mmCIF file of C-alpha atoms in Angstrom:
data_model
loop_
_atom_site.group_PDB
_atom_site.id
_atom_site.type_symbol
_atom_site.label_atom_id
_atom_site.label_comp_id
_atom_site.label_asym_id
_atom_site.label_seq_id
_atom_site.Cartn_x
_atom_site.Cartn_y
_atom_site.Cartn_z
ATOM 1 C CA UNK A 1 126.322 99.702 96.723
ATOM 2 C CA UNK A 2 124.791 99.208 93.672
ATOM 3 C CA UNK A 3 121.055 98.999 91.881
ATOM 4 C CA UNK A 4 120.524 95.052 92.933
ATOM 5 C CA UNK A 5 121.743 95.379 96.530
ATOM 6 C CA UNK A 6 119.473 98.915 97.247
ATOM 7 C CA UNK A 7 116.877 97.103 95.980
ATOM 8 C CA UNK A 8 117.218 93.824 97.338
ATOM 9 C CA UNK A 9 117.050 95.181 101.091
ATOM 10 C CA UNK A 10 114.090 97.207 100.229
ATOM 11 C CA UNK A 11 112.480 94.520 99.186
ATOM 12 C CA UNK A 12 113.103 92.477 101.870
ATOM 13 C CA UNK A 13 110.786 94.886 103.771
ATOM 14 C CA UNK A 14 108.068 94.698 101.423
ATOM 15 C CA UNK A 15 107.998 91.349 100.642
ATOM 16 C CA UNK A 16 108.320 89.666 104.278
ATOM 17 C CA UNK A 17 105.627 87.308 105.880
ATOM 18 C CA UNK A 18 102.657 88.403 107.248
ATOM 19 C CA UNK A 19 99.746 87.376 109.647
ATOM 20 C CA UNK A 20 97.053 89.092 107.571
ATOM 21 C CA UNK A 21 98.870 91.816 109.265
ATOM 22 C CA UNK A 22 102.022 93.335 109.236
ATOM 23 C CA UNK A 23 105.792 93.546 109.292
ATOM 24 C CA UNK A 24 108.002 90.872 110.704
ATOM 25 C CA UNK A 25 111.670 91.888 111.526
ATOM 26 C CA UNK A 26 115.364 91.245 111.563
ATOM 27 C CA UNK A 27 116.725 88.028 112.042
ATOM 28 C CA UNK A 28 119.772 85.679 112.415
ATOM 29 C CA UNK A 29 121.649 83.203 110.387
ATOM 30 C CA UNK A 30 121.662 79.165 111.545
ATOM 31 C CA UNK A 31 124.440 80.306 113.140
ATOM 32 C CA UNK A 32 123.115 83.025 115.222
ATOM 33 C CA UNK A 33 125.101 85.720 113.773
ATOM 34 C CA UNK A 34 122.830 88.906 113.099
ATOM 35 C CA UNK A 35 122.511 90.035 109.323
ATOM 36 C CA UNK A 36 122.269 93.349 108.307
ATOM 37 C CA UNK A 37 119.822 95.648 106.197
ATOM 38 C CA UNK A 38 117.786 92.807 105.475
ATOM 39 C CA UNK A 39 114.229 93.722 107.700
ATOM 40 C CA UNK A 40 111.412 92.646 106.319
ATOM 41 C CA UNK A 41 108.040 94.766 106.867
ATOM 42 C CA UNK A 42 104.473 93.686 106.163
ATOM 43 C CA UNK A 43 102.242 92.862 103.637
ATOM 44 C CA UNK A 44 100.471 89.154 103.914
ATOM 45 C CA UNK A 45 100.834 86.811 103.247
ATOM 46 C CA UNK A 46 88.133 84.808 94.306
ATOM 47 C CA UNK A 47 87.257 85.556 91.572
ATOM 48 C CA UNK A 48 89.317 88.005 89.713
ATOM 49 C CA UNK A 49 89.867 91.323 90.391
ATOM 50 C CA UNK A 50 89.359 92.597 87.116
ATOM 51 C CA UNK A 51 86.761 89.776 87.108
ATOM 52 C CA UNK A 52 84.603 91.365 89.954
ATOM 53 C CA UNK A 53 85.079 94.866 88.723
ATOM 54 C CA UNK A 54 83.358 93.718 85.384
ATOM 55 C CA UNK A 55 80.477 91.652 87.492
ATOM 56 C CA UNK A 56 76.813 92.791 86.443
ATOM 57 C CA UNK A 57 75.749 92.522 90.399
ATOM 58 C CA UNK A 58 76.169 96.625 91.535
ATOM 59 C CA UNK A 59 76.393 95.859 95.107
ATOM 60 C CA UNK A 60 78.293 93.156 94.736
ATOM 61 C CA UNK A 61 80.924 94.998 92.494
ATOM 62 C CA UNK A 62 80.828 97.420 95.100
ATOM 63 C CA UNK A 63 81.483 95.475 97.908
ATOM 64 C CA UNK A 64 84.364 93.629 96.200
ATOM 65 C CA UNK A 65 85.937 96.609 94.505
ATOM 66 C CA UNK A 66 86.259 98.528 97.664
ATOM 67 C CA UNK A 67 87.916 95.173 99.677
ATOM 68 C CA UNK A 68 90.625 95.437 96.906
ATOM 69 C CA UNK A 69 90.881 99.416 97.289
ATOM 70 C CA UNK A 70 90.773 99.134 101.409
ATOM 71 C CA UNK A 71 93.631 95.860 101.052
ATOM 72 C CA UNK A 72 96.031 97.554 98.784
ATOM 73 C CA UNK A 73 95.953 101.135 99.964
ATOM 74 C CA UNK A 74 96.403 99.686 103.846
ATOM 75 C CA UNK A 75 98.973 96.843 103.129
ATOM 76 C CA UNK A 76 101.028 99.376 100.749
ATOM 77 C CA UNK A 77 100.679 102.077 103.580
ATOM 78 C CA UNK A 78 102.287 99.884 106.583
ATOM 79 C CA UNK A 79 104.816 98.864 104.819
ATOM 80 C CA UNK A 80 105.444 102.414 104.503
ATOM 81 C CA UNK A 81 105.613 102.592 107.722
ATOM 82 C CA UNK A 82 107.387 99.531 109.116
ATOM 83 C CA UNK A 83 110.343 100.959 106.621
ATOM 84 C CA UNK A 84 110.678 103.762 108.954
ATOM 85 C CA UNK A 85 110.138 101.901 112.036
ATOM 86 C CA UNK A 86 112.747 99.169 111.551
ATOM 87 C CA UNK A 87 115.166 100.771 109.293
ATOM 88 C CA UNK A 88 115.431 104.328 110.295
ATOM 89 C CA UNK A 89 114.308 103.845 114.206
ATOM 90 C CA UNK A 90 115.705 100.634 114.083
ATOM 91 C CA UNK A 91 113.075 98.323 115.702
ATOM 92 C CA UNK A 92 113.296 94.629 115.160
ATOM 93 C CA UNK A 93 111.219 93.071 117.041
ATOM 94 C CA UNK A 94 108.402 92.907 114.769
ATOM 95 C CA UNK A 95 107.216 89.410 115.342
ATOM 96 C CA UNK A 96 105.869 90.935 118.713
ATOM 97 C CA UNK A 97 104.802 93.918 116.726
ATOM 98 C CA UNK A 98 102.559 91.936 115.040
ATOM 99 C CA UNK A 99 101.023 90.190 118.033
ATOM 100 C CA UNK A 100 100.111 93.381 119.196
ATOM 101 C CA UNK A 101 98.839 94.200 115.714
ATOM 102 C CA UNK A 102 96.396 91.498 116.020
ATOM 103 C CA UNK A 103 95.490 92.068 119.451
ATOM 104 C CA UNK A 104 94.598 95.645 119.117
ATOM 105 C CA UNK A 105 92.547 93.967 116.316
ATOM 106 C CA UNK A 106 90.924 92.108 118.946
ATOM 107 C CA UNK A 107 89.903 95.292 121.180
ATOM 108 C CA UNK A 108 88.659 97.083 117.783
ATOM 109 C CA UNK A 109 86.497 94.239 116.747
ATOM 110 C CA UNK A 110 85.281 94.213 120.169
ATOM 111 C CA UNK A 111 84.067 97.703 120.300
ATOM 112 C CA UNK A 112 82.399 97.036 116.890
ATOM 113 C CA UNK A 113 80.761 94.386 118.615
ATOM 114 C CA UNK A 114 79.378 96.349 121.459
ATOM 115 C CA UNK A 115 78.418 99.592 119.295
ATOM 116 C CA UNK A 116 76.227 97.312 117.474
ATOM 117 C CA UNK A 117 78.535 97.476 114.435
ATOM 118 C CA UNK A 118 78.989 93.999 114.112
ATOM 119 C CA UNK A 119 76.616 90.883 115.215
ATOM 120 C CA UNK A 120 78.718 88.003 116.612
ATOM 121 C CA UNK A 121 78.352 84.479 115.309
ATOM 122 C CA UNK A 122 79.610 81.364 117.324
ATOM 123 C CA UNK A 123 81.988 78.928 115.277
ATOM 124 C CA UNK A 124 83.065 75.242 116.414
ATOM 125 C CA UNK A 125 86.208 76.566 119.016
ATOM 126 C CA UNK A 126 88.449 73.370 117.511
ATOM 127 C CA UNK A 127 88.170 74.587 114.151
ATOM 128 C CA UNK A 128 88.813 78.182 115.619
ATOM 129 C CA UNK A 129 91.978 76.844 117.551
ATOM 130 C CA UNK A 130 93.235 75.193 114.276
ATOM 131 C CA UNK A 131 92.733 78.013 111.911
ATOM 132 C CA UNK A 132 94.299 80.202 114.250
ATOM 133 C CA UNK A 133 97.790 78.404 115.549
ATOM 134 C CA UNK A 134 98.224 77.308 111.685
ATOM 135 C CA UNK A 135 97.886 81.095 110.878
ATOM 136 C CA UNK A 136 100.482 81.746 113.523
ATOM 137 C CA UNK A 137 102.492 78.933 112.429
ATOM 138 C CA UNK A 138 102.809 79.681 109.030
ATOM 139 C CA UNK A 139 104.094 83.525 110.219
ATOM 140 C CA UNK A 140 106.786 81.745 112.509
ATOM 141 C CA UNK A 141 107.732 79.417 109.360
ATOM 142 C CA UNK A 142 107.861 82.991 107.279
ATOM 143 C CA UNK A 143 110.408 84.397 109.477
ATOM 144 C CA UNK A 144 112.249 81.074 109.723
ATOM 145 C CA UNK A 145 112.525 81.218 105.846
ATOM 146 C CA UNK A 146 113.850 84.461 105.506
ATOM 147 C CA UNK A 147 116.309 84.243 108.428
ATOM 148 C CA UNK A 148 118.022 81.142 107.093
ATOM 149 C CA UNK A 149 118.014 81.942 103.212
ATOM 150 C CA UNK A 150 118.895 84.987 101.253
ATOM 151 C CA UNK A 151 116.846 87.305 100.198
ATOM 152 C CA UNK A 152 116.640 86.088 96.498
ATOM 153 C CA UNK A 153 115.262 82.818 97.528
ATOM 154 C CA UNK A 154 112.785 84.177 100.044
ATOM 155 C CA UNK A 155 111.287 85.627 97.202
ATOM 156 C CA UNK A 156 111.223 82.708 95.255
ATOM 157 C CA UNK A 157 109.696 80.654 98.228
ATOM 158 C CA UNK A 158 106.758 84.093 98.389
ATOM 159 C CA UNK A 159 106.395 82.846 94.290
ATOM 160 C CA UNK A 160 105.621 79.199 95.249
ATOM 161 C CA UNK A 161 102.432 80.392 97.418
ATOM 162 C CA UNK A 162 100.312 80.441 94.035
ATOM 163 C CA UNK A 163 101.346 77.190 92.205
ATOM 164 C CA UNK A 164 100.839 75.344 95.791
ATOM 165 C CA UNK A 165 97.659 76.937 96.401
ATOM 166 C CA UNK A 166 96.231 76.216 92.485
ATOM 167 C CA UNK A 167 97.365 72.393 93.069
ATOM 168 C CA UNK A 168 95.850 71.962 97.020
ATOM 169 C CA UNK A 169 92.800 73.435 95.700
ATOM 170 C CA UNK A 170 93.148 71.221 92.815
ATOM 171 C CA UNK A 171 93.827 68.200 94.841
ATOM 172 C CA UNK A 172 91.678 68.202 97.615
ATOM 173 C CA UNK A 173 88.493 70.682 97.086
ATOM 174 C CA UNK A 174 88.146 69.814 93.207
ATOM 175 C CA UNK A 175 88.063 73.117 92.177
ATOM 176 C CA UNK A 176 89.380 73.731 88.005
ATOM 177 C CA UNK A 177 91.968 75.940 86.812
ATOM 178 C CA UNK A 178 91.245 76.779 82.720
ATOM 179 C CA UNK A 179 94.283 76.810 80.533
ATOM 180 C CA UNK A 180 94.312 80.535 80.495
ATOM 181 C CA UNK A 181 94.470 81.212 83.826
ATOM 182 C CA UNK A 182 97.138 78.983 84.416
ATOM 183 C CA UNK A 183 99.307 80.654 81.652
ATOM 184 C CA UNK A 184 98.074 84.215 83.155
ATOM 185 C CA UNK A 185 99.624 83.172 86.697
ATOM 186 C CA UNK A 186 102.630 82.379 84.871
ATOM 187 C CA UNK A 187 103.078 85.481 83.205
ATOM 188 C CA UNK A 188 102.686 86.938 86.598
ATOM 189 C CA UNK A 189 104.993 85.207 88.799
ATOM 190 C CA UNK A 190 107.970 84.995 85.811
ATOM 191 C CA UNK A 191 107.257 89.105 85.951
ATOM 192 C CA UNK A 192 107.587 89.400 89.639
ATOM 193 C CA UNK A 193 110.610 86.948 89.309
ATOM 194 C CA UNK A 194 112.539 89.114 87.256
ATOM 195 C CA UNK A 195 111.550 92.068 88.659
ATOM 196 C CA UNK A 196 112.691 90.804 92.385
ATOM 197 C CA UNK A 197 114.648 87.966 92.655
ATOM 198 C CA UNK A 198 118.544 88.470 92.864
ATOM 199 C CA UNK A 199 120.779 85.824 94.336
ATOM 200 C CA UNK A 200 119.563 82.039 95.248
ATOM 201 C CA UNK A 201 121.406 80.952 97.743
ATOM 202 C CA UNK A 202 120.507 77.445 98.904
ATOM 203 C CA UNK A 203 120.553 75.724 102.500
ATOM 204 C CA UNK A 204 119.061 72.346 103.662
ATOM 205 C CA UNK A 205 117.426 73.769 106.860
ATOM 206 C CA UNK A 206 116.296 77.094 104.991
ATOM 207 C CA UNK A 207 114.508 74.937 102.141
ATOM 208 C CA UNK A 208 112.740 72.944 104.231
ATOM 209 C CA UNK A 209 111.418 76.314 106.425
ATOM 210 C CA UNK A 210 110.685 77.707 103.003
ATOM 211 C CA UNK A 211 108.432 74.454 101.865
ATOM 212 C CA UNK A 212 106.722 74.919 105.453
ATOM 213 C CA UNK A 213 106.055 78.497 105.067
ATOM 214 C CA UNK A 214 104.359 77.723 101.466
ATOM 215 C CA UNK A 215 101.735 74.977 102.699
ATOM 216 C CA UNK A 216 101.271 76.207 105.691
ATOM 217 C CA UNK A 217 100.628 79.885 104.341
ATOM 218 C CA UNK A 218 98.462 78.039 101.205
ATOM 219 C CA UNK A 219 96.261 75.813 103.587
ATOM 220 C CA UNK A 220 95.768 79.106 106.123
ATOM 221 C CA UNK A 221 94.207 81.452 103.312
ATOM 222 C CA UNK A 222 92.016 78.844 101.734
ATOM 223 C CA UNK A 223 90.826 77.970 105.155
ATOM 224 C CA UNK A 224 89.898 81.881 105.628
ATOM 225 C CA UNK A 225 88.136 80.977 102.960
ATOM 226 C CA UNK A 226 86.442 77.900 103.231
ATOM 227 C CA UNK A 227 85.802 78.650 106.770
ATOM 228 C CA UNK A 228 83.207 81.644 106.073
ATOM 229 C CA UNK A 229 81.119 79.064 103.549
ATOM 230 C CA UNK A 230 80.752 76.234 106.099
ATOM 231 C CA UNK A 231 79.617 78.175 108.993
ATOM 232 C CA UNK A 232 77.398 81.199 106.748
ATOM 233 C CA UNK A 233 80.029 83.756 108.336
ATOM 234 C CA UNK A 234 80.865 87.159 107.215
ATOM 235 C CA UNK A 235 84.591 88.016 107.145
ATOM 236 C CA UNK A 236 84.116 90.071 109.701
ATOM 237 C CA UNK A 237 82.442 87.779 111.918
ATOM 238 C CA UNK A 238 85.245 85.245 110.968
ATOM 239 C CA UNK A 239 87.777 87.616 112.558
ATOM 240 C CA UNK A 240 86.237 88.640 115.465
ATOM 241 C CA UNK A 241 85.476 84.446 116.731
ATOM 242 C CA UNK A 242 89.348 83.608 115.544
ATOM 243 C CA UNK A 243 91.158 86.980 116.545
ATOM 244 C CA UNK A 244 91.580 86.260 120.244
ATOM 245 C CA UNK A 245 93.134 83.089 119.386
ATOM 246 C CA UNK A 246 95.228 84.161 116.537
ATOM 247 C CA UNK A 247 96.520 87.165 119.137
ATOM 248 C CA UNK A 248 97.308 84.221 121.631
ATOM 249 C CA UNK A 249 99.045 82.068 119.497
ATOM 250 C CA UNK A 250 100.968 84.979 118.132
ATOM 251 C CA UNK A 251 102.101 85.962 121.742
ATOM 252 C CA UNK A 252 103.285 82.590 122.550
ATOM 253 C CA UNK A 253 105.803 82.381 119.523
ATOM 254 C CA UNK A 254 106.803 86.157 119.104
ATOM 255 C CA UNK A 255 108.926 86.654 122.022
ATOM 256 C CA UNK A 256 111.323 83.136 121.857
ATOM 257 C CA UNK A 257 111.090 84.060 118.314
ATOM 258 C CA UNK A 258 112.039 87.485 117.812
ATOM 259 C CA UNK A 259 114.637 86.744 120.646
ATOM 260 C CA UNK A 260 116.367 83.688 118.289
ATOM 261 C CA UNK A 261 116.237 85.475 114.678
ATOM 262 C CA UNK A 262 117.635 89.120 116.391
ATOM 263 C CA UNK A 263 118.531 89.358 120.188
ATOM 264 C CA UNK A 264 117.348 89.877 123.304
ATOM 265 C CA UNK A 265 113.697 90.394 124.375
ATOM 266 C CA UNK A 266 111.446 92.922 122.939
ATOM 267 C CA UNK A 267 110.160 92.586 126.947
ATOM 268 C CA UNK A 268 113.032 93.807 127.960
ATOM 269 C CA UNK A 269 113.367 96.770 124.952
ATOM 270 C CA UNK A 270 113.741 100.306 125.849
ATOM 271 C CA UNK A 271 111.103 102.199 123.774
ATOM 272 C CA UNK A 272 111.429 105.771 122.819
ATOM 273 C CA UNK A 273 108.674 107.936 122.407
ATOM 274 C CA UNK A 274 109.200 107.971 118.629
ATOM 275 C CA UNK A 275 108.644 103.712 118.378
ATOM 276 C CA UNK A 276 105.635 103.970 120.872
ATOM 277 C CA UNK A 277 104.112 106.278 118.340
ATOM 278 C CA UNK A 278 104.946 104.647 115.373
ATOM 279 C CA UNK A 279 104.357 101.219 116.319
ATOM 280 C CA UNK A 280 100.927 102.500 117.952
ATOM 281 C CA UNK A 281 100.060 103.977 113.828
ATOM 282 C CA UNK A 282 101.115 100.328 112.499
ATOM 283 C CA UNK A 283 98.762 99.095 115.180
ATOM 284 C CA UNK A 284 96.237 101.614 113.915
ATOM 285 C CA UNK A 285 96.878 100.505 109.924
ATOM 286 C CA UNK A 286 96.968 96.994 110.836
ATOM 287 C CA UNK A 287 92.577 97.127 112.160
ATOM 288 C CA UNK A 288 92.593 97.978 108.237
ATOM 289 C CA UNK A 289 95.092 94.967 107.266
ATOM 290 C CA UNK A 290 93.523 92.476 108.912
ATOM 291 C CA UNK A 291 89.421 93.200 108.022
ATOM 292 C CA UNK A 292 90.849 93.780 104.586
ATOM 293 C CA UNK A 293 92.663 90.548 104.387
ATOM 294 C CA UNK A 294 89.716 88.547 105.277
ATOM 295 C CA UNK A 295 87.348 90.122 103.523
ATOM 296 C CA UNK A 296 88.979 89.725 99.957
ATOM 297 C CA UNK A 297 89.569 86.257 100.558
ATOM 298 C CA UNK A 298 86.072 85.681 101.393
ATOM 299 C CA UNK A 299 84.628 87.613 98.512
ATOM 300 C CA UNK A 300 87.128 86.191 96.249
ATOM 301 C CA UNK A 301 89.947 83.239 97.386
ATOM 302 C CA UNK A 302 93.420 82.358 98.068
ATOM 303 C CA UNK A 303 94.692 82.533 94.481
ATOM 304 C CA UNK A 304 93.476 86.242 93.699
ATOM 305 C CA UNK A 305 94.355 87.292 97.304
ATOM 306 C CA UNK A 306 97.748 86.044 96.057
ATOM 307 C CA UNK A 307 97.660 87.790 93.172
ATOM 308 C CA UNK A 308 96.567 91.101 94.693
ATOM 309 C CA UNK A 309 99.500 90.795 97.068
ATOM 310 C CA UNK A 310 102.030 91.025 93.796
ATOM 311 C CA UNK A 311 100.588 93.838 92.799
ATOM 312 C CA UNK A 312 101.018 95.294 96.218
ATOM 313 C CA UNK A 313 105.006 94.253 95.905
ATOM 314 C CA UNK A 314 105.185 96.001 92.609
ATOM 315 C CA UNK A 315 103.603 99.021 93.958
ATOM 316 C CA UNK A 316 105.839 99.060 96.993
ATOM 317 C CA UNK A 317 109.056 98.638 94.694
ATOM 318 C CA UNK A 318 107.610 101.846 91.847
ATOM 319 C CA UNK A 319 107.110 103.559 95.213
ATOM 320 C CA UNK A 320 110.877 102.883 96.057
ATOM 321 C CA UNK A 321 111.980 104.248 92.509
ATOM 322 C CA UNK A 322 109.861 107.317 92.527
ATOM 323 C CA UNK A 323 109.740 108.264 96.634
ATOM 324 C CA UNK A 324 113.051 107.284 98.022
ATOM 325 C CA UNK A 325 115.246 107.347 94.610
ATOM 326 C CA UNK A 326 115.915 104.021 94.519
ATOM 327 C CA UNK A 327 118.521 103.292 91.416
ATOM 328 C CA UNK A 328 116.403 101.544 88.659
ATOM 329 C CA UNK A 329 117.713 98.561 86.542
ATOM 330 C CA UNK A 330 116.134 97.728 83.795
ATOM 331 C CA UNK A 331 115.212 94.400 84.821
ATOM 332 C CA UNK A 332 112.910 96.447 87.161
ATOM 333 C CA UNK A 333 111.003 97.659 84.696
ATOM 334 C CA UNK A 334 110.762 94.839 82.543
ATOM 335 C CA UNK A 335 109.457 92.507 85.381
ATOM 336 C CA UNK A 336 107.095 95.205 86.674
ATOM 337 C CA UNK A 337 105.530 95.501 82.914
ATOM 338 C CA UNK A 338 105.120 91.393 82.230
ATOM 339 C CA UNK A 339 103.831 91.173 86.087
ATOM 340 C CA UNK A 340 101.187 93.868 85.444
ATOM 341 C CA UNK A 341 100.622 92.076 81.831
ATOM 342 C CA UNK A 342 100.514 88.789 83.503
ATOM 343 C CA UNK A 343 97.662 90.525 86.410
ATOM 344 C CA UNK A 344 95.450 92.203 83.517
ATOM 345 C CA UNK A 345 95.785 88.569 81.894
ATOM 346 C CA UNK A 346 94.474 86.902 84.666
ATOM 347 C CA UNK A 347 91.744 89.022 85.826
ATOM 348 C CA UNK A 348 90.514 88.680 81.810
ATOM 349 C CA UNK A 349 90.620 85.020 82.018
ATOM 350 C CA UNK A 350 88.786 84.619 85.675
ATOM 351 C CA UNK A 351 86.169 86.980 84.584
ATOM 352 C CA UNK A 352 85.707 84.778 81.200
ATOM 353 C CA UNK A 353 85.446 81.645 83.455
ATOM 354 C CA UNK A 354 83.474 83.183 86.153
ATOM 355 C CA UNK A 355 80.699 83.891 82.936
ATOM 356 C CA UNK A 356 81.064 80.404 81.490
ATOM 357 C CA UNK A 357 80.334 78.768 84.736
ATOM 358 C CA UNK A 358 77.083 80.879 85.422
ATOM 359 C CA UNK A 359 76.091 80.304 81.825
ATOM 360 C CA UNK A 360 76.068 76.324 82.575
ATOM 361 C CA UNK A 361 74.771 76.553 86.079
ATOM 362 C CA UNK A 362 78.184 75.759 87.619
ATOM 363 C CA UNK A 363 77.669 77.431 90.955
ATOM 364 C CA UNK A 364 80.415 79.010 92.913
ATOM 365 C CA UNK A 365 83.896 79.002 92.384
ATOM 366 C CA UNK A 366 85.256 77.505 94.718
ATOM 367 C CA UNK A 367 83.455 74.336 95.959
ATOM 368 C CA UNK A 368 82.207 73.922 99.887
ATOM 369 C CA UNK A 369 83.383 70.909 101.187
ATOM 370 C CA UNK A 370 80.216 70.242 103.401
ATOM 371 C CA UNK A 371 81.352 69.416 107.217
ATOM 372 C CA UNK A 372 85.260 69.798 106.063
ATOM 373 C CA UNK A 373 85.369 73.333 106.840
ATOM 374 C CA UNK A 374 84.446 72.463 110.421
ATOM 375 C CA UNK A 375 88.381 71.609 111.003
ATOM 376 C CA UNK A 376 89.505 74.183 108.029
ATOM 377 C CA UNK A 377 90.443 71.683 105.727
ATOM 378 C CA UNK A 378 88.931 69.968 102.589
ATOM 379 C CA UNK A 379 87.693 66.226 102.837
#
């Protein structure tokens, strides 16, 4: 079978799109025809995180450091266990999984609510109705992307997130890059790239899913957010307004979707008592996924949520080598150590920038766009 193939497939499990939730699942060539051992899981998909860790504010540090614990630990753990629901029970319909992921979401944010956990705020319902069918969108464009290309290039297109997000936030809310975090990121991603990219097959129809995926997935998470700044929202608050419609527009695309990329209906599925369980525990994890997912953006932004999701992938792939024996090539190993290089690297450099700015009164990072965040978007 070999070291690249093993790997390859696993990956394809960690690395597959995600709707600040989980897994997403089998699929079908342009053609139709249904490929094999390729079933992606979950994982979607600031300032630094070394950056914050070093920050002089305690509660801040706090705060921040324990979003990064609560989003690795609960993004590495479902991917855990999507593994074993698609490939050992052999569920595929994971597009629908993840609608329910966000809809139990929606009942746990709820009860929050009502237990006095959590004080609603009201947001614009236009802006909440855009946020939320691009954030569906971009998970339908995900699945598109992997279905049509091969695994090697999905990962490349999962690459592309940062550079697109550095030049949209470049572009349109006029927010600067330094030199050395530019050259960090690219340490990172030409780490990641060796460690995980195999073959690069190329399609018409899969590259332009795969350029969809990217913008749509960059403009989502720096909506998340920009979205918190213009309306004085918590992350949590964010979530609770934007869940229902996020759940809805999930819904609506899971089950024509799920049907084209595997077969059948996951209506029509007939669940065991082992996939009710499991899928009920990636429900469970997902509650964690989700808050998790929009908190670090909020406390930091698109780039180091990016970031942090790397080091996620190279967790997930040391946890293949050391957990289920996964053969190790040394090209493995290599790209792990520049990608962990290239994270270190980056979290020195936004930490360094973070203190220049406050030393010349530059504000915060990552410029609000005054009434632009009203429909997500910059001006």
């Amino acid at each position: 079978d070999g070291v690249v193939g093993r790997n390859e497939r696993f990956l394809a499990v960690a690395n597959a799109p995600s709707a600040h939730s989980a897994s997403r699942g089998g699929f079908r060539s342009g053609r139709g025809t249904l490929r094999q051992n390729r079933w992606p899981a979950s994982e979607r998909f600031g300032t630094s995180v070394v950056g914050d860790m070093a920050s002089s504010n305690k509660p801040m540090e706090i705060g921040t450091v324990g979003a990064l614990t609560l989003s690795v630990a609960s993004s590495v753990s479902i991917v855990i266990v999507n593994k074993y629901l698609i490939s050992t029970l052999g569920y595929r319909y994971v597009t629908f999984l993840t609608a329910l992921h966000m809809l139990v979401t929606v009942g746990a944010l709820r009860v929050a609510a009502r237990s006095g956990w959590l004080e609603p705020k009201s947001i614009d319902r236009g802006a909440l109705l855009r946020f939320s069918i691009l954030n569906g969108v971009s998970i339908g464009f995900l699945n598109l992307s992997l279905g049509f290309n091969s695994v090697g290039f999905y990962q490349m297109t999962k690459l592309a997130i940062i550079p697109c997000t550095v030049a949209i936030q470049t572009i349109f809310y006029a927010k600067q890059f330094s030199a050395r975090v530019k050259g960090s990121l690219c340490v990172l991603l030409g780490g990641v790239a060796v460690a995980t990219v195999t073959d690069l097959e190329l399609n018409t129809i899969g590259s332009v899913m795969s350029i969809c995926a990217v913008v749509t997935t960059c403009v989502s998470q720096i909506w998340t957010n920009t979205m918190q700044k213009t309306y004085g929202v918590s992350s949590t608050q964010l979530l609770h307004a934007a869940s229902p419609y996020m759940a809805l527009t999930l819904g609506f695309i899971s089950v024509p979707l799920d049907g084209f990329l595997v077969g059948g209906s996951p209506l029509y599925y007939e669940y065991s008592a082992p996939v009710v369980f499991v899928a009920a525990l990636t429900c469970a994890i997902a509650v964690a996924v989700n808050f998790s997912t929009f908190l670090v953006i909020g406390k930091c932004d698109a780039v180091t949520y990016q970031v942090l999701g790397h080091l996620k992938t190279m967790l997930v792939l040391m946890f293949g080598f050391v957990a289920l024996n996964n053969p190790v090539a040394g090209k493995n190993i290599l790209g792990i150590a520049i990608a962990l290089a290239g994270m270190v690297a980056y979290g020195v450099a936004e930490n360094a920038d973070k203190k220049a700015a406050e030393q010349k009164g530059g504000g915060s990072v990552l410029p609000v766009t005054g009434n632009a965040g009203a429909n997500g978007g910059a001006k």
